CSV table of C-alpha atoms in Angstrom, one decimal:
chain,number,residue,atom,x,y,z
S,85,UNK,CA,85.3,88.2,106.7
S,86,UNK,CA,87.0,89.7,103.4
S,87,UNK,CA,90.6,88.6,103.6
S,88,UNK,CA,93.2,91.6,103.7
S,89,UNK,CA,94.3,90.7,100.2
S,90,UNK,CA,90.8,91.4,98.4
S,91,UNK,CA,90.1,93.8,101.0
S,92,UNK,CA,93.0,96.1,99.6
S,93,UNK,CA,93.2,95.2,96.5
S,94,UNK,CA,88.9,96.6,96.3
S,95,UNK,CA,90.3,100.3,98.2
S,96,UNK,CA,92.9,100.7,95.5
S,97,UNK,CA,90.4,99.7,92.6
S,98,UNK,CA,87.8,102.3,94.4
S,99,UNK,CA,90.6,105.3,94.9
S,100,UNK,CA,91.1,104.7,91.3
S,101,UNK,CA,88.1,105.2,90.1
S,102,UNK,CA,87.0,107.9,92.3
S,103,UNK,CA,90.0,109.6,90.7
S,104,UNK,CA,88.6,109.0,87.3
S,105,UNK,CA,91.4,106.5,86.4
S,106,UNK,CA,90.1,103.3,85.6
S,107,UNK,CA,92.8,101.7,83.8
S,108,UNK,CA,91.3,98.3,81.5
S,109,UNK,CA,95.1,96.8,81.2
S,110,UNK,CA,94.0,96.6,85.3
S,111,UNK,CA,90.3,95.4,85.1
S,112,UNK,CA,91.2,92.3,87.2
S,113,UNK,CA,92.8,94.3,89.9
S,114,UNK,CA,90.9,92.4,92.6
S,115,UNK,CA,93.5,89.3,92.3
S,116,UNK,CA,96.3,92.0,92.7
S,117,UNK,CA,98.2,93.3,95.9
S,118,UNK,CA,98.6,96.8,96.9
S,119,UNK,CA,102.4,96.2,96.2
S,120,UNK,CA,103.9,99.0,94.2
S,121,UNK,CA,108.0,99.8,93.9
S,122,UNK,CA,108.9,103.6,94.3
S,123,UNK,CA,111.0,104.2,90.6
S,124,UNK,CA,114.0,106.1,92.4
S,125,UNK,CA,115.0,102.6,93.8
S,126,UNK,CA,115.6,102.0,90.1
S,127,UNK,CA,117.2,104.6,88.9
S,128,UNK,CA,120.7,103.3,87.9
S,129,UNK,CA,119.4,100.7,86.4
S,130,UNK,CA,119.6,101.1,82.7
S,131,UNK,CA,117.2,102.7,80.3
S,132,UNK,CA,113.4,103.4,81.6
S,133,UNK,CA,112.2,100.6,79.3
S,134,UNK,CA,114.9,98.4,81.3
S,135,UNK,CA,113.5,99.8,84.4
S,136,UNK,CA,109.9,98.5,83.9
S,137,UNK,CA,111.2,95.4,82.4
S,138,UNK,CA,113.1,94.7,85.8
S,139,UNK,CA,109.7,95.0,87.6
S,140,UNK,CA,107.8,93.0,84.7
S,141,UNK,CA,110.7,90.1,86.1
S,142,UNK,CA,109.6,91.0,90.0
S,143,UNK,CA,106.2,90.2,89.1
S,144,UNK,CA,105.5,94.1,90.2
S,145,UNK,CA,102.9,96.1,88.0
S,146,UNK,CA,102.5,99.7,90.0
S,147,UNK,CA,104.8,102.0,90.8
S,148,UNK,CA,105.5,105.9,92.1
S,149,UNK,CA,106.6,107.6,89.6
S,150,UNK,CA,109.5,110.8,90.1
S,151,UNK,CA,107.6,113.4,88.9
S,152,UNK,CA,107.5,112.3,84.9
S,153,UNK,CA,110.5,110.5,85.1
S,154,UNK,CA,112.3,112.9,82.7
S,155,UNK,CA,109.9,112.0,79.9
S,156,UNK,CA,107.4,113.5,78.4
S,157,UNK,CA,103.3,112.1,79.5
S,158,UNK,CA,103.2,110.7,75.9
S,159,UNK,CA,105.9,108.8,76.3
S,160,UNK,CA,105.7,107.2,79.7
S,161,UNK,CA,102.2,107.0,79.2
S,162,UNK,CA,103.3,104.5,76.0
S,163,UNK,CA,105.5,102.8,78.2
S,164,UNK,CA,103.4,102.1,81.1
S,165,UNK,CA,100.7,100.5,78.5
S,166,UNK,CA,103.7,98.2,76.9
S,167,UNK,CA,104.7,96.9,80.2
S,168,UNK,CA,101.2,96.9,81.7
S,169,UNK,CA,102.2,98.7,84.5
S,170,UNK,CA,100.1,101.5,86.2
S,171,UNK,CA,101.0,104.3,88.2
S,172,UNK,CA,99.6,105.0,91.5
S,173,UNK,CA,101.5,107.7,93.0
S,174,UNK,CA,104.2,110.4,91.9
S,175,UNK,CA,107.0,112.3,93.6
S,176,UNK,CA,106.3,115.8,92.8
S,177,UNK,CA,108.9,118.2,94.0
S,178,UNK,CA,107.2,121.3,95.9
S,179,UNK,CA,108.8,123.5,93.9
S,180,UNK,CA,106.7,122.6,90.5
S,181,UNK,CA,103.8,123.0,92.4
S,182,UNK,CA,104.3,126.0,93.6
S,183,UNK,CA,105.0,127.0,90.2
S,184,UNK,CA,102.7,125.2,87.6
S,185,UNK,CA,100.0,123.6,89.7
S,186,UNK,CA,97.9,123.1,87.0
S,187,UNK,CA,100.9,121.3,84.5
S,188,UNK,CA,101.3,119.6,87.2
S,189,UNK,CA,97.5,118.3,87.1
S,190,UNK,CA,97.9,117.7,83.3
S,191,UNK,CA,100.9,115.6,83.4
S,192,UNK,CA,99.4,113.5,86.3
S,193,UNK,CA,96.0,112.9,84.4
S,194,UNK,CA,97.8,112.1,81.1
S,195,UNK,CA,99.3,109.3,82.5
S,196,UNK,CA,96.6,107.8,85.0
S,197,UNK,CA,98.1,108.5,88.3
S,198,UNK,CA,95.7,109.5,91.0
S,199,UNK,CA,97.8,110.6,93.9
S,200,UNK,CA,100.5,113.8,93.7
S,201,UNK,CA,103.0,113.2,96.3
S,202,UNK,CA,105.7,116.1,97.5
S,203,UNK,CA,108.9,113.4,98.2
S,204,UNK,CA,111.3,116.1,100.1
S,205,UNK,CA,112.5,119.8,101.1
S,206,UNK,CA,116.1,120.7,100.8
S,207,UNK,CA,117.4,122.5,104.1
S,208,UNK,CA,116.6,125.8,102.6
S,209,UNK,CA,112.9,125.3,102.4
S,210,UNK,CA,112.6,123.1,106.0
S,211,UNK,CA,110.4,125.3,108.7
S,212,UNK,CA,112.3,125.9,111.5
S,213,UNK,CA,109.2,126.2,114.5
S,214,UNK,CA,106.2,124.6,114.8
S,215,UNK,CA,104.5,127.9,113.6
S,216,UNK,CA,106.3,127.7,110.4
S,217,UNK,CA,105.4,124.1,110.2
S,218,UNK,CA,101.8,124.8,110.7
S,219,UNK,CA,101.9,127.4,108.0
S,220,UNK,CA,103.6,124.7,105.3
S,221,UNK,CA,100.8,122.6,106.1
S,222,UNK,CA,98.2,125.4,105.0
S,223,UNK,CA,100.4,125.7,102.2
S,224,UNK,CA,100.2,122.3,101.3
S,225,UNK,CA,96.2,121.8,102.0
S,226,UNK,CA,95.6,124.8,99.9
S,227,UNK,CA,97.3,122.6,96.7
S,228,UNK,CA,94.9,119.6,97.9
S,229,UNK,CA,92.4,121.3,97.8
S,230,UNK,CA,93.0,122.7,94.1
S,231,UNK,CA,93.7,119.0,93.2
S,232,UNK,CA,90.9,117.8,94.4
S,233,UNK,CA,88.8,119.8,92.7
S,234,UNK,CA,90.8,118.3,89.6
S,235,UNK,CA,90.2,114.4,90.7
S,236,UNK,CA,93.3,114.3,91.9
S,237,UNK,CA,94.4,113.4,95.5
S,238,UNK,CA,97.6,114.7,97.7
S,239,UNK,CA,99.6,113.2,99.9
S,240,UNK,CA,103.3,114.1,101.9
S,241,UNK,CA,106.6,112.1,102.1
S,242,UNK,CA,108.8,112.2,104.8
S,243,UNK,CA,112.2,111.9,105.8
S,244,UNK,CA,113.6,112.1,109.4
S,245,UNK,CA,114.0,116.3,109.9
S,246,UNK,CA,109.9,116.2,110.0
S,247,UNK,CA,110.1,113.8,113.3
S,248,UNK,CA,111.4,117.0,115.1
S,249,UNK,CA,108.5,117.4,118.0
S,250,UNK,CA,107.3,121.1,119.0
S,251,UNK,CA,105.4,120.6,122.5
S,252,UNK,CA,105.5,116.9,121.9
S,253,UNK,CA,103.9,117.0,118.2
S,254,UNK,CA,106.5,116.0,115.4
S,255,UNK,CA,106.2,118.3,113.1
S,256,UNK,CA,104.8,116.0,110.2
S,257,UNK,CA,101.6,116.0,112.7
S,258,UNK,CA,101.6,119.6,113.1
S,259,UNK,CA,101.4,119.8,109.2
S,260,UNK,CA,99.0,117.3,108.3
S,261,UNK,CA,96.8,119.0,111.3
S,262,UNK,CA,97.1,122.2,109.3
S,263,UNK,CA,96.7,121.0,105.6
S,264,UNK,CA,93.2,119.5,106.6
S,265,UNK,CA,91.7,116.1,105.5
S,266,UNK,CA,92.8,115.9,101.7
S,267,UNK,CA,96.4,115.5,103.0
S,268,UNK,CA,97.5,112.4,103.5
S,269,UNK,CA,100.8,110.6,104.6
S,270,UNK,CA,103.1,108.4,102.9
S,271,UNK,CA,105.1,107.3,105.7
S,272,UNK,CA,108.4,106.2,104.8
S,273,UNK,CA,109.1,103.4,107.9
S,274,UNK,CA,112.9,103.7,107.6
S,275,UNK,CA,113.1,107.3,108.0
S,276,UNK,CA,111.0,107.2,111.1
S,277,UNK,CA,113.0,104.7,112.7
S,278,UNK,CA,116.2,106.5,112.1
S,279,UNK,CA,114.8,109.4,113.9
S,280,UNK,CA,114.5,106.9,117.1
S,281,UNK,CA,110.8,106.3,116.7
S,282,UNK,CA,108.8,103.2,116.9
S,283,UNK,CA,107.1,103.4,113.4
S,284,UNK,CA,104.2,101.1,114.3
S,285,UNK,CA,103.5,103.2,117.6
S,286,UNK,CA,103.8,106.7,115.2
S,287,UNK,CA,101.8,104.5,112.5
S,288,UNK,CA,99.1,104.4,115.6
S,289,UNK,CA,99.2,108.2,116.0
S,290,UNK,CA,98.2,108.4,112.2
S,291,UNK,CA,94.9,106.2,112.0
S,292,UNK,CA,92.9,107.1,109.1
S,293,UNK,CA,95.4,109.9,107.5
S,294,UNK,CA,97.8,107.1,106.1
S,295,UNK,CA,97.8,106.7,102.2
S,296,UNK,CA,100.8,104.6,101.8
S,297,UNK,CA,104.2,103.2,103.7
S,298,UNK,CA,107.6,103.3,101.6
S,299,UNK,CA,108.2,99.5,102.4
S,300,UNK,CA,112.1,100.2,103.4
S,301,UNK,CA,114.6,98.3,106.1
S,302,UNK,CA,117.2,99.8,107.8
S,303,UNK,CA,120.7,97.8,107.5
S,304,UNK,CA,122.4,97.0,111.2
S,305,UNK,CA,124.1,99.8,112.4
S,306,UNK,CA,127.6,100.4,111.0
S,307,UNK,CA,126.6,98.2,108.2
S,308,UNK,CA,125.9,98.5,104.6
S,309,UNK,CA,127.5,102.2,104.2
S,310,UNK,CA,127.5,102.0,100.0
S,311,UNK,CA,124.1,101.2,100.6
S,312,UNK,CA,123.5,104.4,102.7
S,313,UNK,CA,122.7,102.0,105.1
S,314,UNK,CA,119.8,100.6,104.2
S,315,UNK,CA,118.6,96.5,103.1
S,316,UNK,CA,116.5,94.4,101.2
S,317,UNK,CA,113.2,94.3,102.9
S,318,UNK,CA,113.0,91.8,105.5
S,319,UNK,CA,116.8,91.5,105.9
S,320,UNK,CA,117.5,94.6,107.9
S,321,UNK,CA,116.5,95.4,111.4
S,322,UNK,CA,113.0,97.2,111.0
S,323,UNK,CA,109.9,94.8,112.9
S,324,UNK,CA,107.9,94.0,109.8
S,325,UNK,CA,105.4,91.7,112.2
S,326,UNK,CA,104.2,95.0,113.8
S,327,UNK,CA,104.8,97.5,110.9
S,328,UNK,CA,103.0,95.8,108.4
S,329,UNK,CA,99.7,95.5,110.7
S,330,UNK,CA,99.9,99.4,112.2
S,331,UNK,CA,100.2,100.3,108.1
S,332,UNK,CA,97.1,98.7,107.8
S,333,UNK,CA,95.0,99.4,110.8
S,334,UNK,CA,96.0,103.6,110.0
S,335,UNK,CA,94.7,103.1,106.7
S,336,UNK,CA,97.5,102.4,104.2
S,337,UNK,CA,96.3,101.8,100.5
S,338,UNK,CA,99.5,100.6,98.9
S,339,UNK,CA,103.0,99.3,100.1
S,340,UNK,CA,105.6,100.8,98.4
S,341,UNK,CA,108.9,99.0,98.2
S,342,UNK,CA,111.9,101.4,97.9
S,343,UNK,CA,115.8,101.7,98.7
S,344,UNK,CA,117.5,104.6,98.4
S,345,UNK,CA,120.9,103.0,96.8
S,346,UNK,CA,120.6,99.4,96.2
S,347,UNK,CA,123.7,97.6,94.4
S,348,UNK,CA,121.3,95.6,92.8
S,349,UNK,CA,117.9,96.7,92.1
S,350,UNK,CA,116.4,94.3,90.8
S,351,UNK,CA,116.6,91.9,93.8
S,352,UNK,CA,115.2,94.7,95.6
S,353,UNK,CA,112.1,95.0,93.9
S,354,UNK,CA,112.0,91.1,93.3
S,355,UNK,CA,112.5,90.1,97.0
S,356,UNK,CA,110.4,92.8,98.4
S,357,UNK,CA,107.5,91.6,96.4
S,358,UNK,CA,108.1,88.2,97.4
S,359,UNK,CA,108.2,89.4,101.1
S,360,UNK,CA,105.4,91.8,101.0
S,361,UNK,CA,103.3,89.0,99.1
S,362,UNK,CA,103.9,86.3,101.6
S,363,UNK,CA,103.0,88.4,104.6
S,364,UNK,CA,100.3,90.8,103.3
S,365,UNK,CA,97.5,88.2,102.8
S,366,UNK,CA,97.9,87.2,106.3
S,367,UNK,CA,96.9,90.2,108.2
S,368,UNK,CA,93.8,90.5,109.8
């Protein structure tokens, strides 16, 4: 039996490559974990070059990009080769898509990422019925579609306003039940539970249409407030001993650490890894 380690580390190799991305800084990818950090959890942390030198420290060498992270493809593309770090995932806001799909495409190619991901909606642009949910997620599996066509995969982030259930469907259901098959989730575990939901039980609702987890721990209640309330992975109050697993069994490629206001970063990113690294190899 493959362990889970080289089992995961072979599905990110082969989603690479089926995106056209095969990156020779990463030819050894099989010894690698599917551990990525999310670059917003490092976002007050100096300079980008600091940033990727912080996860050259954590022993980290993927990452989800926000959008081009105010850069130009050149420029991160240089960056990402210098620190030997790859990119396997970017936050796209919905807004560029809708305006410049095919810059978008571009961009994303330039700099080897295979997955376009749409990280929010401010208040304005939430759906307010399960109709209008169902409609987004046409919306959103008509861009699949498009990036598809351009090697590119698509998948949808959410928060806790999409755990909303219409007739007992949330509504991030109702929408990847629209978009089709090329829409996947990235299923941020924190924001789940905040809603009140189990996230390994709504990981189980999910099997196969999983692309990722945000790898993030809620603080204790009441605790942690310049922290928005959240913790280093494994220190907060989220059941990693049934997350982890359900991530796997629905599908998920990567693990994506990520805090949405650390006070320090960098032990973030450094203790996540070590966390996700100890406990990864270990599922069956």
């Amino acid at each position: 039996m493959k362990t889970f380690k080289s089992k995961f580390a072979g599905m990110a190799f082969v989603v690479g490559l089926a995106a056209g991305f095969a990156n020779p800084v990463f030819a050894d990818d099989s010894k690698v974990l599917p551990i990525a950090a999310q670059m917003y959890t490092l976002r007050n942390s100096g300079t980008l070059e600091e940033q990727l030198a912080i996860l050259n420290r954590a022993g980290v060498s993927a990452v989800e990009t926000v959008d081009m992270q105010k850069v130009s493809a050149g420029e991160l593309n240089a960056l990402l080769e210098k620190h030997k770090i790859k990119v396997i995932s970017s936050h796209v806001p919905i807004d560029k898509l809708r305006g410049n799909l095919d810059e978008v495409i571009t961009e994303q190619k330039a700099v080897g990422n295979p997955v376009v991901t749409v990280p929010f909606l401010k208040p304005e642009d939430r759906p307010k019925d399960a109709a209008g949910w169902t409609a987004f997620g046409k919306e959103l599996g008509g861009y699949a579609d498009k990036l598809s066509a351009a090697g590119l995969s698509m998948a949808y982030h959410n928060h806790d306003f999409e755990m909303v259930k219409f007739d007992g469907k949330t509504a991030l259901e109702l929408l990847l039940d629209a978009a089709g098959p090329k829409l996947q989730a990235e299923v941020d575990v924190a924001w789940v539970a905040r809603s009140g939901n189990d996230p390994a039980e709504f990981l189980g609702t999910l099997k196969g249409k999983v692309f990722a987890i945000h790898a993030k721990d809620n603080a204790p209640a009441g605790t942690a407030e310049n922290e928005r309330g959240f913790a280093t992975l494994g220190t907060g109050v989220l059941d990693w001993k049934t997350i982890l697993p359900a991530a796997k069994h629905a599908g998920a490629k990567w693990f994506i650490l990520e805090h949405d206001l650390p006070l320090d970063a960098e032990a973030v990113v450094t203790k996540g890894n070590a966390f996700l690294s100890e406990r990864l190899p270990t599922i069956q």
